[in-house]
Amino acid sequence: MSCSSSTDHSLMQDVHSELLSSSDQHQIHLCQGHYSYYHYCCDGVDDRGWGCGYRTLQTICSWLQNKGCKPVKSDMEGVPSLRDIQAALVSMDDKPQSFCGSKQWIGSFEVCLILDYFYEVPSKIIHLNEGKEIEKQMEELAEHFHTVGSPIMMGGDTDNSSKGIMGVCLEKQALLIVDPHCCDKVCDSKALKDRGFVKWLPISDLHAHSFYNLCLPKPSLKRS
């Protein structure tokens, strides 16, 4: 399968909206604001198998920029590219020089570093020793969406497919997932829903023996 090329302007926006209906509003807490859906191959770079963390990070960056939080690097236009992200992690001495141009994945901790590096936005990391521990964090995630509203990055161990969390449902104990693993061009959010890239994930489906790290960006949103 070939990769399609896109710019931020041609990427789909707010793809979780297809899951929302008037009957689903009870105890739902959602991402506040707008974002672009970054996914495998969306910019012509074939990152299948390793780029999911980068793509969720780019989705978060698009949310920040839509909120008026601009990159502090004067030469940065748009959201950071995969190469920009790798170069930044090398410059911070988090990764060796060989990381640039590699196919090594990143997780929630690296997302935290990058958001601070490019946007001076701090993040909170929530570590779960196993999937079932998220039940104790659901109220905090709901409060995050209510007070901050930013997307959340989630990565794991045996469940190492990173994903974005765009909301929670306390009544159904479920996470609203935007999955970056789609690797071809999509035209509408219904197609993403039908193919399972946007879905409500019951927390009982998280891996029992996998640790998880969640990155909760905490922007002040005071910069123009």
Short mmCIF file of C-alpha atoms in Angstrom, two decimals:
data_model
loop_
_atom_site.label_atom_id
_atom_site.label_comp_id
_atom_site.label_asym_id
_atom_site.label_seq_id
_atom_site.Cartn_x
_atom_site.Cartn_y
_atom_site.Cartn_z
CA MET A 1 0.00 0.00 0.00
CA SER A 2 1.43 3.37 -0.95
CA CYS A 3 1.44 6.36 1.34
CA SER A 4 -0.61 9.40 0.51
CA SER A 5 0.77 12.89 1.07
CA SER A 6 -1.16 15.54 2.99
CA THR A 7 -0.67 18.95 4.56
CA ASP A 8 -2.18 20.04 7.85
CA HIS A 9 -4.85 21.93 5.91
CA SER A 10 -6.00 18.78 4.15
CA LEU A 11 -6.05 16.58 7.24
CA MET A 12 -9.36 15.66 8.82
CA GLN A 13 -10.47 17.67 11.83
CA ASP A 14 -12.01 16.56 15.13
CA VAL A 15 -12.61 13.02 13.91
CA HIS A 16 -14.17 11.86 17.18
CA SER A 17 -17.34 13.86 16.46
CA GLU A 18 -18.82 10.90 14.54
CA LEU A 19 -19.10 8.99 17.82
CA LEU A 20 -21.13 11.63 19.58
CA SER A 21 -24.90 11.54 19.61
CA SER A 22 -27.53 13.10 21.83
CA SER A 23 -27.94 9.79 23.64
CA ASP A 24 -24.25 9.62 24.56
CA GLN A 25 -23.91 12.87 26.48
CA HIS A 26 -24.39 11.57 30.02
CA GLN A 27 -21.13 11.71 31.99
CA ILE A 28 -19.02 12.30 28.88
CA HIS A 29 -16.05 14.64 29.17
CA LEU A 30 -14.39 15.64 25.90
CA CYS A 31 -11.39 17.38 24.40
CA GLN A 32 -12.14 21.11 24.15
CA GLY A 33 -11.05 22.77 20.92
CA HIS A 34 -10.01 21.59 17.48
CA TYR A 35 -7.25 19.32 16.22
CA SER A 36 -6.02 17.73 13.00
CA TYR A 37 -5.93 13.94 12.73
CA TYR A 38 -2.31 12.89 12.10
CA HIS A 39 -1.81 9.24 11.19
CA TYR A 40 0.57 6.89 9.43
CA CYS A 41 1.78 8.20 6.05
CA CYS A 42 -0.31 11.37 6.22
CA ASP A 43 2.59 13.56 5.06
CA GLY A 44 4.12 11.09 2.62
CA VAL A 45 6.55 9.63 5.16
CA ASP A 46 6.09 5.86 5.48
CA ASP A 47 6.17 5.42 9.26
CA ARG A 48 4.11 2.24 9.43
CA GLY A 49 5.13 0.12 12.39
CA TRP A 50 6.96 2.82 14.34
CA GLY A 51 5.40 6.28 13.95
CA CYS A 52 2.22 6.07 16.01
CA GLY A 53 3.65 7.99 18.97
CA TYR A 54 4.90 10.75 16.69
CA ARG A 55 1.51 11.04 15.01
CA THR A 56 -0.40 11.33 18.28
CA LEU A 57 2.12 13.97 19.35
CA GLN A 58 1.50 15.89 16.10
CA THR A 59 -2.24 15.72 16.74
CA ILE A 60 -1.66 17.27 20.19
CA CYS A 61 0.59 19.94 18.64
CA SER A 62 -2.15 20.84 16.16
CA TRP A 63 -4.56 21.25 19.08
CA LEU A 64 -2.10 23.58 20.83
CA GLN A 65 -1.61 25.67 17.72
CA ASN A 66 -5.36 25.91 17.15
CA LYS A 67 -5.52 27.29 20.68
CA GLY A 68 -2.97 29.97 19.75
CA CYS A 69 0.02 28.33 21.42
CA LYS A 70 2.80 28.91 18.88
CA PRO A 71 6.17 27.12 18.73
CA VAL A 72 8.89 29.03 20.58
CA LYS A 73 11.38 28.11 17.85
CA SER A 74 11.28 31.08 15.47
CA ASP A 75 12.00 28.98 12.40
CA MET A 76 9.22 26.45 13.07
CA GLU A 77 6.25 26.49 10.74
CA GLY A 78 3.29 24.26 11.45
CA VAL A 79 3.58 21.26 13.71
CA PRO A 80 6.98 19.55 14.14
CA SER A 81 7.79 16.94 11.50
CA LEU A 82 9.01 13.47 12.42
CA ARG A 83 12.58 14.61 11.69
CA ASP A 84 12.08 17.76 13.79
CA ILE A 85 10.96 15.61 16.71
CA GLN A 86 13.92 13.26 16.39
CA ALA A 87 16.41 16.12 16.10
CA ALA A 88 14.93 17.81 19.18
CA LEU A 89 15.28 14.65 21.29
CA VAL A 90 18.91 14.34 20.18
CA SER A 91 19.59 18.00 21.01
CA MET A 92 18.21 17.41 24.51
CA ASP A 93 20.58 14.43 24.93
CA ASP A 94 17.60 12.17 25.40
CA LYS A 95 18.59 10.15 22.32
CA PRO A 96 21.92 9.40 20.56
CA GLN A 97 22.74 10.96 17.20
CA SER A 98 21.84 7.70 15.48
CA PHE A 99 18.21 8.32 16.46
CA CYS A 100 17.86 10.92 13.69
CA GLY A 101 16.47 9.25 10.59
CA SER A 102 15.79 6.01 12.46
CA LYS A 103 12.56 4.06 12.83
CA GLN A 104 12.64 4.02 16.62
CA TRP A 105 9.34 4.73 18.31
CA ILE A 106 8.62 7.27 21.03
CA GLY A 107 6.29 7.09 24.01
CA SER A 108 4.50 9.38 26.44
CA PHE A 109 7.70 10.54 28.18
CA GLU A 110 9.22 11.73 24.90
CA VAL A 111 5.94 13.46 24.05
CA CYS A 112 6.23 15.31 27.36
CA LEU A 113 9.78 16.42 26.46
CA ILE A 114 8.81 17.60 22.98
CA LEU A 115 5.82 19.63 24.13
CA ASP A 116 8.08 21.47 26.55
CA TYR A 117 10.86 21.89 23.94
CA PHE A 118 8.72 23.34 21.15
CA TYR A 119 5.89 25.00 23.07
CA GLU A 120 7.11 25.38 26.66
CA VAL A 121 4.02 23.44 27.69
CA PRO A 122 4.43 21.24 30.78
CA SER A 123 2.72 17.88 31.08
CA LYS A 124 1.75 15.45 33.79
CA ILE A 125 2.69 11.80 33.39
CA ILE A 126 0.39 9.22 34.93
CA HIS A 127 2.00 5.79 35.21
CA LEU A 128 -0.18 2.69 35.46
CA ASN A 129 1.47 -0.59 36.45
CA GLU A 130 -1.33 -2.49 34.71
CA GLY A 131 -4.37 -1.69 32.64
CA LYS A 132 -6.96 -2.07 35.38
CA GLU A 133 -5.38 0.75 37.39
CA ILE A 134 -6.90 3.28 35.01
CA GLU A 135 -10.23 2.84 36.77
CA LYS A 136 -8.83 4.89 39.66
CA GLN A 137 -7.77 7.65 37.25
CA MET A 138 -11.01 8.13 35.34
CA GLU A 139 -12.23 11.00 37.53
CA GLU A 140 -8.89 12.79 37.08
CA LEU A 141 -9.06 12.33 33.30
CA ALA A 142 -12.60 13.72 33.30
CA GLU A 143 -11.42 16.72 35.31
CA HIS A 144 -8.55 17.23 32.87
CA PHE A 145 -10.94 17.46 29.94
CA HIS A 146 -13.23 19.77 31.91
CA THR A 147 -10.53 22.21 33.07
CA VAL A 148 -7.73 21.93 30.48
CA GLY A 149 -9.32 20.18 27.53
CA SER A 150 -6.18 18.99 25.75
CA PRO A 151 -5.89 15.57 24.08
CA ILE A 152 -4.02 12.90 26.07
CA MET A 153 -1.30 10.62 24.75
CA MET A 154 -1.40 6.98 25.90
CA GLY A 155 1.36 4.44 25.38
CA GLY A 156 2.11 1.06 26.87
CA ASP A 157 4.33 -1.98 27.10
CA THR A 158 2.80 -5.17 25.68
CA ASP A 159 0.07 -2.85 24.43
CA ASN A 160 2.62 -0.66 22.68
CA SER A 161 0.30 0.89 20.11
CA SER A 162 0.18 4.51 21.21
CA LYS A 163 -3.11 6.31 20.85
CA GLY A 164 -4.83 9.59 21.58
CA ILE A 165 -7.53 9.92 24.22
CA MET A 166 -10.08 12.58 23.29
CA GLY A 167 -12.59 11.95 26.04
CA VAL A 168 -13.90 9.67 28.76
CA CYS A 169 -17.30 8.29 29.65
CA LEU A 170 -17.63 7.71 33.38
CA GLU A 171 -20.95 5.93 33.11
CA LYS A 172 -19.68 3.34 30.63
CA GLN A 173 -16.09 3.42 31.94
CA ALA A 174 -14.68 3.93 28.46
CA LEU A 175 -12.03 5.99 26.68
CA LEU A 176 -12.68 7.85 23.43
CA ILE A 177 -9.75 6.73 21.29
CA VAL A 178 -8.33 8.36 18.17
CA ASP A 179 -5.93 5.79 16.72
CA PRO A 180 -3.10 7.00 14.41
CA HIS A 181 -2.54 3.60 12.76
CA CYS A 182 -4.60 4.33 9.65
CA CYS A 183 -2.09 4.27 6.78
CA ASP A 184 -4.13 5.34 3.77
CA LYS A 185 -6.15 8.37 2.79
CA VAL A 186 -9.51 8.71 4.50
CA CYS A 187 -12.27 11.09 3.51
CA ASP A 188 -14.66 11.17 6.42
CA SER A 189 -14.93 10.39 10.11
CA LYS A 190 -17.58 7.74 9.50
CA ALA A 191 -15.03 5.66 7.59
CA LEU A 192 -12.64 5.95 10.52
CA LYS A 193 -15.37 4.87 12.90
CA ASP A 194 -16.38 1.94 10.72
CA ARG A 195 -12.76 0.78 10.49
CA GLY A 196 -12.18 1.09 14.24
CA PHE A 197 -9.66 3.93 14.18
CA VAL A 198 -12.03 6.11 16.20
CA LYS A 199 -13.92 4.28 18.92
CA TRP A 200 -15.06 4.01 22.50
CA LEU A 201 -12.69 1.60 24.25
CA PRO A 202 -13.97 0.00 27.46
CA ILE A 203 -11.22 0.25 30.05
CA SER A 204 -11.70 -3.47 30.71
CA ASP A 205 -10.13 -4.04 27.26
CA LEU A 206 -6.78 -2.58 28.32
CA HIS A 207 -4.10 -5.21 28.75
CA ALA A 208 -4.02 -6.67 32.23
CA HIS A 209 -0.25 -7.22 32.20
CA SER A 210 0.90 -4.10 30.36
CA PHE A 211 2.04 -0.90 32.01
CA TYR A 212 0.70 2.34 30.54
CA ASN A 213 1.95 5.92 30.57
CA LEU A 214 -0.42 8.79 29.97
CA CYS A 215 0.81 12.27 29.05
CA LEU A 216 -1.60 15.06 30.02
CA PRO A 217 -0.47 18.40 28.50
CA LYS A 218 -1.10 21.38 30.80
CA PRO A 219 -0.85 24.54 28.67
CA SER A 220 -1.59 27.91 30.22
CA LEU A 221 -2.84 29.11 26.79
CA LYS A 222 -1.86 32.65 27.66
CA ARG A 223 0.51 33.22 24.74
CA SER A 224 -0.87 34.67 21.53
#
